[in-house]
Amino acid sequence: TTAMQMASEHAEIEVTAALAPICVQRAKDDPQFDATFELIKQGRSYERANMMMKTTDWATMPGSQEPTRAVASACMESLEAGT
């Protein structure tokens, strides 16, 4: 099962890498982005992905009902880096 676990983890990383730019674009397209992003940045760094998931739909991908934590984390890192 180690090979299966490694494959699953690799697939999750690849999916997150593919979805994070969608989250970033959704954030930048949000008319409330500046105010919302400033509010999220006031939280502790380890809380920011949760704050994003609770206050926005940026990390909720089309066809999904819930945001994805890994996507929210990667998205937050990209937004903070200015990419």
PDB file of N, CA and C in Angstrom:
ATOM      1  N   THR A   1       0.813  -1.211   0.000  1.00  0.00           N
ATOM      2  CA  THR A   1       0.000   0.000   0.000  1.00  0.00           C
ATOM      3  C   THR A   1       0.852   1.269   0.000  1.00  0.00           C
ATOM      4  N   THR A   2       2.129   1.153   0.251  1.00  0.00           N
ATOM      5  CA  THR A   2       2.980   2.336   0.246  1.00  0.00           C
ATOM      6  C   THR A   2       2.999   2.987  -1.131  1.00  0.00           C
ATOM      7  N   ALA A   3       3.100   2.187  -2.176  1.00  0.00           N
ATOM      8  CA  ALA A   3       3.087   2.731  -3.530  1.00  0.00           C
ATOM      9  C   ALA A   3       1.749   3.406  -3.817  1.00  0.00           C
ATOM     10  N   MET A   4       0.667   2.802  -3.345  1.00  0.00           N
ATOM     11  CA  MET A   4      -0.660   3.393  -3.547  1.00  0.00           C
ATOM     12  C   MET A   4      -0.775   4.721  -2.804  1.00  0.00           C
ATOM     13  N   GLN A   5      -0.263   4.763  -1.581  1.00  0.00           N
ATOM     14  CA  GLN A   5      -0.307   5.999  -0.803  1.00  0.00           C
ATOM     15  C   GLN A   5       0.507   7.092  -1.487  1.00  0.00           C
ATOM     16  N   MET A   6       1.682   6.727  -1.959  1.00  0.00           N
ATOM     17  CA  MET A   6       2.532   7.699  -2.641  1.00  0.00           C
ATOM     18  C   MET A   6       1.853   8.220  -3.906  1.00  0.00           C
ATOM     19  N   ALA A   7       1.223   7.328  -4.643  1.00  0.00           N
ATOM     20  CA  ALA A   7       0.526   7.731  -5.863  1.00  0.00           C
ATOM     21  C   ALA A   7      -0.636   8.658  -5.542  1.00  0.00           C
ATOM     22  N   SER A   8      -1.356   8.341  -4.481  1.00  0.00           N
ATOM     23  CA  SER A   8      -2.488   9.168  -4.064  1.00  0.00           C
ATOM     24  C   SER A   8      -2.026  10.556  -3.627  1.00  0.00           C
ATOM     25  N   GLU A   9      -0.964  10.602  -2.849  1.00  0.00           N
ATOM     26  CA  GLU A   9      -0.420  11.876  -2.394  1.00  0.00           C
ATOM     27  C   GLU A   9       0.077  12.703  -3.580  1.00  0.00           C
ATOM     28  N   HIS A  10       0.739  12.059  -4.510  1.00  0.00           N
ATOM     29  CA  HIS A  10       1.240  12.756  -5.700  1.00  0.00           C
ATOM     30  C   HIS A  10       0.069  13.312  -6.516  1.00  0.00           C
ATOM     31  N   ALA A  11      -0.976  12.527  -6.662  1.00  0.00           N
ATOM     32  CA  ALA A  11      -2.149  12.977  -7.416  1.00  0.00           C
ATOM     33  C   ALA A  11      -2.790  14.181  -6.725  1.00  0.00           C
ATOM     34  N   GLU A  12      -2.871  14.145  -5.410  1.00  0.00           N
ATOM     35  CA  GLU A  12      -3.462  15.268  -4.668  1.00  0.00           C
ATOM     36  C   GLU A  12      -2.627  16.536  -4.866  1.00  0.00           C
ATOM     37  N   ILE A  13      -1.323  16.399  -4.842  1.00  0.00           N
ATOM     38  CA  ILE A  13      -0.432  17.548  -5.061  1.00  0.00           C
ATOM     39  C   ILE A  13      -0.650  18.113  -6.460  1.00  0.00           C
ATOM     40  N   GLU A  14      -0.744  17.242  -7.449  1.00  0.00           N
ATOM     41  CA  GLU A  14      -0.951  17.681  -8.832  1.00  0.00           C
ATOM     42  C   GLU A  14      -2.299  18.374  -9.004  1.00  0.00           C
ATOM     43  N   VAL A  15      -3.341  17.827  -8.399  1.00  0.00           N
ATOM     44  CA  VAL A  15      -4.669  18.434  -8.495  1.00  0.00           C
ATOM     45  C   VAL A  15      -4.670  19.800  -7.817  1.00  0.00           C
ATOM     46  N   THR A  16      -4.057  19.891  -6.645  1.00  0.00           N
ATOM     47  CA  THR A  16      -3.982  21.163  -5.934  1.00  0.00           C
ATOM     48  C   THR A  16      -3.230  22.193  -6.775  1.00  0.00           C
ATOM     49  N   ALA A  17      -2.130  21.787  -7.375  1.00  0.00           N
ATOM     50  CA  ALA A  17      -1.350  22.698  -8.213  1.00  0.00           C
ATOM     51  C   ALA A  17      -2.166  23.178  -9.409  1.00  0.00           C
ATOM     52  N   ALA A  18      -3.037  22.330  -9.930  1.00  0.00           N
ATOM     53  CA  ALA A  18      -3.870  22.713 -11.069  1.00  0.00           C
ATOM     54  C   ALA A  18      -5.021  23.629 -10.646  1.00  0.00           C
ATOM     55  N   LEU A  19      -5.547  23.434  -9.439  1.00  0.00           N
ATOM     56  CA  LEU A  19      -6.719  24.189  -8.995  1.00  0.00           C
ATOM     57  C   LEU A  19      -6.375  25.517  -8.320  1.00  0.00           C
ATOM     58  N   ALA A  20      -5.210  25.624  -7.733  1.00  0.00           N
ATOM     59  CA  ALA A  20      -4.843  26.854  -7.021  1.00  0.00           C
ATOM     60  C   ALA A  20      -4.926  28.093  -7.915  1.00  0.00           C
ATOM     61  N   PRO A  21      -4.458  28.040  -9.175  1.00  0.00           N
ATOM     62  CA  PRO A  21      -4.580  29.236 -10.020  1.00  0.00           C
ATOM     63  C   PRO A  21      -6.043  29.640 -10.278  1.00  0.00           C
ATOM     64  N   ILE A  22      -6.944  28.671 -10.284  1.00  0.00           N
ATOM     65  CA  ILE A  22      -8.369  28.990 -10.442  1.00  0.00           C
ATOM     66  C   ILE A  22      -8.843  29.769  -9.225  1.00  0.00           C
ATOM     67  N   CYS A  23      -8.433  29.333  -8.049  1.00  0.00           N
ATOM     68  CA  CYS A  23      -8.768  30.034  -6.808  1.00  0.00           C
ATOM     69  C   CYS A  23      -8.223  31.461  -6.839  1.00  0.00           C
ATOM     70  N   VAL A  24      -6.982  31.610  -7.257  1.00  0.00           N
ATOM     71  CA  VAL A  24      -6.362  32.945  -7.323  1.00  0.00           C
ATOM     72  C   VAL A  24      -7.162  33.839  -8.267  1.00  0.00           C
ATOM     73  N   GLN A  25      -7.542  33.310  -9.420  1.00  0.00           N
ATOM     74  CA  GLN A  25      -8.301  34.108 -10.378  1.00  0.00           C
ATOM     75  C   GLN A  25      -9.676  34.471  -9.828  1.00  0.00           C
ATOM     76  N   ARG A  26     -10.314  33.524  -9.153  1.00  0.00           N
ATOM     77  CA  ARG A  26     -11.624  33.810  -8.545  1.00  0.00           C
ATOM     78  C   ARG A  26     -11.485  34.916  -7.505  1.00  0.00           C
ATOM     79  N   ALA A  27     -10.401  34.871  -6.747  1.00  0.00           N
ATOM     80  CA  ALA A  27     -10.161  35.907  -5.732  1.00  0.00           C
ATOM     81  C   ALA A  27      -9.986  37.263  -6.401  1.00  0.00           C
ATOM     82  N   LYS A  28      -9.155  37.307  -7.411  1.00  0.00           N
ATOM     83  CA  LYS A  28      -8.872  38.581  -8.087  1.00  0.00           C
ATOM     84  C   LYS A  28     -10.095  39.129  -8.820  1.00  0.00           C
ATOM     85  N   ASP A  29     -10.996  38.246  -9.227  1.00  0.00           N
ATOM     86  CA  ASP A  29     -12.223  38.673  -9.902  1.00  0.00           C
ATOM     87  C   ASP A  29     -13.297  39.149  -8.923  1.00  0.00           C
ATOM     88  N   ASP A  30     -13.104  38.863  -7.639  1.00  0.00           N
ATOM     89  CA  ASP A  30     -14.083  39.250  -6.618  1.00  0.00           C
ATOM     90  C   ASP A  30     -14.022  40.759  -6.413  1.00  0.00           C
ATOM     91  N   PRO A  31     -15.151  41.473  -6.582  1.00  0.00           N
ATOM     92  CA  PRO A  31     -15.127  42.921  -6.384  1.00  0.00           C
ATOM     93  C   PRO A  31     -14.752  43.327  -4.952  1.00  0.00           C
ATOM     94  N   GLN A  32     -14.921  42.431  -4.015  1.00  0.00           N
ATOM     95  CA  GLN A  32     -14.574  42.703  -2.621  1.00  0.00           C
ATOM     96  C   GLN A  32     -13.180  42.188  -2.250  1.00  0.00           C
ATOM     97  N   PHE A  33     -12.396  41.825  -3.261  1.00  0.00           N
ATOM     98  CA  PHE A  33     -11.098  41.194  -2.999  1.00  0.00           C
ATOM     99  C   PHE A  33     -10.219  41.995  -2.038  1.00  0.00           C
ATOM    100  N   ASP A  34     -10.008  43.260  -2.327  1.00  0.00           N
ATOM    101  CA  ASP A  34      -9.064  44.041  -1.522  1.00  0.00           C
ATOM    102  C   ASP A  34      -9.439  44.027  -0.043  1.00  0.00           C
ATOM    103  N   ALA A  35     -10.691  44.331   0.258  1.00  0.00           N
ATOM    104  CA  ALA A  35     -11.124  44.382   1.663  1.00  0.00           C
ATOM    105  C   ALA A  35     -11.086  42.996   2.299  1.00  0.00           C
ATOM    106  N   THR A  36     -11.545  41.994   1.549  1.00  0.00           N
ATOM    107  CA  THR A  36     -11.573  40.633   2.092  1.00  0.00           C
ATOM    108  C   THR A  36     -10.165  40.111   2.325  1.00  0.00           C
ATOM    109  N   PHE A  37      -9.283  40.330   1.371  1.00  0.00           N
ATOM    110  CA  PHE A  37      -7.909  39.845   1.495  1.00  0.00           C
ATOM    111  C   PHE A  37      -7.202  40.528   2.665  1.00  0.00           C
ATOM    112  N   GLU A  38      -7.423  41.813   2.835  1.00  0.00           N
ATOM    113  CA  GLU A  38      -6.824  42.518   3.979  1.00  0.00           C
ATOM    114  C   GLU A  38      -7.322  41.941   5.300  1.00  0.00           C
ATOM    115  N   LEU A  39      -8.601  41.631   5.365  1.00  0.00           N
ATOM    116  CA  LEU A  39      -9.170  41.034   6.575  1.00  0.00           C
ATOM    117  C   LEU A  39      -8.543  39.673   6.853  1.00  0.00           C
ATOM    118  N   ILE A  40      -8.429  38.844   5.819  1.00  0.00           N
ATOM    119  CA  ILE A  40      -7.838  37.513   5.976  1.00  0.00           C
ATOM    120  C   ILE A  40      -6.381  37.629   6.417  1.00  0.00           C
ATOM    121  N   LYS A  41      -5.641  38.577   5.836  1.00  0.00           N
ATOM    122  CA  LYS A  41      -4.227  38.728   6.187  1.00  0.00           C
ATOM    123  C   LYS A  41      -4.021  39.155   7.631  1.00  0.00           C
ATOM    124  N   GLN A  42      -5.044  39.699   8.274  1.00  0.00           N
ATOM    125  CA  GLN A  42      -4.919  40.083   9.677  1.00  0.00           C
ATOM    126  C   GLN A  42      -4.895  38.863  10.597  1.00  0.00           C
ATOM    127  N   GLY A  43      -5.371  37.721  10.100  1.00  0.00           N
ATOM    128  CA  GLY A  43      -5.345  36.491  10.886  1.00  0.00           C
ATOM    129  C   GLY A  43      -3.942  35.931  10.967  1.00  0.00           C
ATOM    130  N   ARG A  44      -3.752  35.041  11.901  1.00  0.00           N
ATOM    131  CA  ARG A  44      -2.456  34.354  11.999  1.00  0.00           C
ATOM    132  C   ARG A  44      -2.241  33.531  10.735  1.00  0.00           C
ATOM    133  N   SER A  45      -1.002  33.359  10.354  1.00  0.00           N
ATOM    134  CA  SER A  45      -0.709  32.702   9.080  1.00  0.00           C
ATOM    135  C   SER A  45      -1.344  31.312   8.985  1.00  0.00           C
ATOM    136  N   TYR A  46      -1.359  30.576  10.102  1.00  0.00           N
ATOM    137  CA  TYR A  46      -1.924  29.228  10.050  1.00  0.00           C
ATOM    138  C   TYR A  46      -3.450  29.236  10.020  1.00  0.00           C
ATOM    139  N   GLU A  47      -4.088  30.379  10.249  1.00  0.00           N
ATOM    140  CA  GLU A  47      -5.551  30.480  10.237  1.00  0.00           C
ATOM    141  C   GLU A  47      -6.092  30.979   8.902  1.00  0.00           C
ATOM    142  N   ARG A  48      -5.236  31.499   8.059  1.00  0.00           N
ATOM    143  CA  ARG A  48      -5.698  32.217   6.869  1.00  0.00           C
ATOM    144  C   ARG A  48      -6.456  31.349   5.876  1.00  0.00           C
ATOM    145  N   ALA A  49      -6.018  30.124   5.652  1.00  0.00           N
ATOM    146  CA  ALA A  49      -6.750  29.249   4.721  1.00  0.00           C
ATOM    147  C   ALA A  49      -8.158  28.984   5.254  1.00  0.00           C
ATOM    148  N   ASN A  50      -8.267  28.735   6.557  1.00  0.00           N
ATOM    149  CA  ASN A  50      -9.594  28.528   7.154  1.00  0.00           C
ATOM    150  C   ASN A  50     -10.445  29.782   7.015  1.00  0.00           C
ATOM    151  N   MET A  51      -9.857  30.935   7.250  1.00  0.00           N
ATOM    152  CA  MET A  51     -10.597  32.187   7.119  1.00  0.00           C
ATOM    153  C   MET A  51     -11.089  32.361   5.688  1.00  0.00           C
ATOM    154  N   MET A  52     -10.232  32.035   4.721  1.00  0.00           N
ATOM    155  CA  MET A  52     -10.635  32.130   3.319  1.00  0.00           C
ATOM    156  C   MET A  52     -11.819  31.215   3.056  1.00  0.00           C
ATOM    157  N   MET A  53     -11.753  29.988   3.559  1.00  0.00           N
ATOM    158  CA  MET A  53     -12.820  29.024   3.306  1.00  0.00           C
ATOM    159  C   MET A  53     -14.124  29.450   3.964  1.00  0.00           C
ATOM    160  N   LYS A  54     -14.051  30.137   5.103  1.00  0.00           N
ATOM    161  CA  LYS A  54     -15.259  30.554   5.815  1.00  0.00           C
ATOM    162  C   LYS A  54     -15.873  31.823   5.249  1.00  0.00           C
ATOM    163  N   THR A  55     -15.058  32.719   4.699  1.00  0.00           N
ATOM    164  CA  THR A  55     -15.568  34.031   4.304  1.00  0.00           C
ATOM    165  C   THR A  55     -15.724  34.221   2.800  1.00  0.00           C
ATOM    166  N   THR A  56     -15.183  33.302   1.992  1.00  0.00           N
ATOM    167  CA  THR A  56     -15.266  33.455   0.538  1.00  0.00           C
ATOM    168  C   THR A  56     -15.609  32.122  -0.108  1.00  0.00           C
ATOM    169  N   ASP A  57     -15.853  32.164  -1.401  1.00  0.00           N
ATOM    170  CA  ASP A  57     -16.041  30.929  -2.163  1.00  0.00           C
ATOM    171  C   ASP A  57     -14.864  30.691  -3.113  1.00  0.00           C
ATOM    172  N   TRP A  58     -13.776  31.401  -2.902  1.00  0.00           N
ATOM    173  CA  TRP A  58     -12.630  31.333  -3.806  1.00  0.00           C
ATOM    174  C   TRP A  58     -12.096  29.917  -3.971  1.00  0.00           C
ATOM    175  N   ALA A  59     -12.033  29.142  -2.889  1.00  0.00           N
ATOM    176  CA  ALA A  59     -11.445  27.798  -2.942  1.00  0.00           C
ATOM    177  C   ALA A  59     -12.488  26.716  -3.196  1.00  0.00           C
ATOM    178  N   THR A  60     -13.723  27.122  -3.493  1.00  0.00           N
ATOM    179  CA  THR A  60     -14.767  26.162  -3.856  1.00  0.00           C
ATOM    180  C   THR A  60     -14.785  26.074  -5.374  1.00  0.00           C
ATOM    181  N   MET A  61     -14.387  24.951  -5.871  1.00  0.00           N
ATOM    182  CA  MET A  61     -14.256  24.789  -7.309  1.00  0.00           C
ATOM    183  C   MET A  61     -15.613  24.547  -7.963  1.00  0.00           C
ATOM    184  N   PRO A  62     -15.746  24.953  -9.225  1.00  0.00           N
ATOM    185  CA  PRO A  62     -17.003  24.714  -9.946  1.00  0.00           C
ATOM    186  C   PRO A  62     -17.402  23.240  -9.865  1.00  0.00           C
ATOM    187  N   GLY A  63     -18.664  23.007  -9.570  1.00  0.00           N
ATOM    188  CA  GLY A  63     -19.159  21.642  -9.443  1.00  0.00           C
ATOM    189  C   GLY A  63     -18.996  21.062  -8.056  1.00  0.00           C
ATOM    190  N   SER A  64     -18.384  21.808  -7.161  1.00  0.00           N
ATOM    191  CA  SER A  64     -18.151  21.336  -5.788  1.00  0.00           C
ATOM    192  C   SER A  64     -19.010  22.142  -4.830  1.00  0.00           C
ATOM    193  N   GLN A  65     -19.391  21.528  -3.739  1.00  0.00           N
ATOM    194  CA  GLN A  65     -20.196  22.202  -2.723  1.00  0.00           C
ATOM    195  C   GLN A  65     -19.338  22.834  -1.631  1.00  0.00           C
ATOM    196  N   GLU A  66     -18.158  22.292  -1.430  1.00  0.00           N
ATOM    197  CA  GLU A  66     -17.302  22.709  -0.318  1.00  0.00           C
ATOM    198  C   GLU A  66     -15.936  23.167  -0.820  1.00  0.00           C
ATOM    199  N   PRO A  67     -15.327  24.113  -0.102  1.00  0.00           N
ATOM    200  CA  PRO A  67     -13.952  24.490  -0.448  1.00  0.00           C
ATOM    201  C   PRO A  67     -12.984  23.368  -0.090  1.00  0.00           C
ATOM    202  N   THR A  68     -11.837  23.394  -0.707  1.00  0.00           N
ATOM    203  CA  THR A  68     -10.799  22.396  -0.450  1.00  0.00           C
ATOM    204  C   THR A  68      -9.671  23.061   0.315  1.00  0.00           C
ATOM    205  N   ARG A  69      -9.310  22.480   1.472  1.00  0.00           N
ATOM    206  CA  ARG A  69      -8.290  23.074   2.324  1.00  0.00           C
ATOM    207  C   ARG A  69      -6.954  23.203   1.604  1.00  0.00           C
ATOM    208  N   ALA A  70      -6.538  22.162   0.904  1.00  0.00           N
ATOM    209  CA  ALA A  70      -5.244  22.205   0.212  1.00  0.00           C
ATOM    210  C   ALA A  70      -5.239  23.313  -0.841  1.00  0.00           C
ATOM    211  N   VAL A  71      -6.353  23.462  -1.550  1.00  0.00           N
ATOM    212  CA  VAL A  71      -6.450  24.513  -2.561  1.00  0.00           C
ATOM    213  C   VAL A  71      -6.430  25.882  -1.887  1.00  0.00           C
ATOM    214  N   ALA A  72      -7.165  26.021  -0.785  1.00  0.00           N
ATOM    215  CA  ALA A  72      -7.190  27.297  -0.059  1.00  0.00           C
ATOM    216  C   ALA A  72      -5.793  27.667   0.427  1.00  0.00           C
ATOM    217  N   SER A  73      -5.059  26.706   0.944  1.00  0.00           N
ATOM    218  CA  SER A  73      -3.701  26.978   1.429  1.00  0.00           C
ATOM    219  C   SER A  73      -2.782  27.406   0.293  1.00  0.00           C
ATOM    220  N   ALA A  74      -2.827  26.674  -0.816  1.00  0.00           N
ATOM    221  CA  ALA A  74      -1.980  27.010  -1.962  1.00  0.00           C
ATOM    222  C   ALA A  74      -2.393  28.358  -2.554  1.00  0.00           C
ATOM    223  N   CYS A  75      -3.675  28.612  -2.588  1.00  0.00           N
ATOM    224  CA  CYS A  75      -4.193  29.880  -3.101  1.00  0.00           C
ATOM    225  C   CYS A  75      -3.716  31.035  -2.222  1.00  0.00           C
ATOM    226  N   MET A  76      -3.816  30.864  -0.930  1.00  0.00           N
ATOM    227  CA  MET A  76      -3.391  31.912   0.006  1.00  0.00           C
ATOM    228  C   MET A  76      -1.901  32.202  -0.167  1.00  0.00           C
ATOM    229  N   GLU A  77      -1.109  31.153  -0.310  1.00  0.00           N
ATOM    230  CA  GLU A  77       0.331  31.347  -0.518  1.00  0.00           C
ATOM    231  C   GLU A  77       0.590  32.141  -1.793  1.00  0.00           C
ATOM    232  N   SER A  78      -0.132  31.821  -2.862  1.00  0.00           N
ATOM    233  CA  SER A  78       0.046  32.539  -4.126  1.00  0.00           C
ATOM    234  C   SER A  78      -0.393  33.978  -4.006  1.00  0.00           C
ATOM    235  N   LEU A  79      -1.525  34.222  -3.360  1.00  0.00           N
ATOM    236  CA  LEU A  79      -2.007  35.598  -3.186  1.00  0.00           C
ATOM    237  C   LEU A  79      -1.044  36.424  -2.342  1.00  0.00           C
ATOM    238  N   GLU A  80      -0.512  35.816  -1.291  1.00  0.00           N
ATOM    239  CA  GLU A  80       0.436  36.536  -0.440  1.00  0.00           C
ATOM    240  C   GLU A  80       1.732  36.835  -1.182  1.00  0.00           C
ATOM    241  N   ALA A  81       2.094  35.936  -2.101  1.00  0.00           N
ATOM    242  CA  ALA A  81       3.323  36.150  -2.879  1.00  0.00           C
ATOM    243  C   ALA A  81       3.098  37.114  -4.034  1.00  0.00           C
ATOM    244  N   GLY A  82       1.833  37.469  -4.253  1.00  0.00           N
ATOM    245  CA  GLY A  82       1.517  38.410  -5.307  1.00  0.00           C
ATOM    246  C   GLY A  82       1.445  37.801  -6.682  1.00  0.00           C
ATOM    247  N   THR A  83       1.237  36.473  -6.731  1.00  0.00           N
ATOM    248  CA  THR A  83       1.148  35.811  -8.040  1.00  0.00           C
ATOM    249  C   THR A  83      -0.264  35.414  -8.355  1.00  0.00           C
TER     250      THR A  83
END
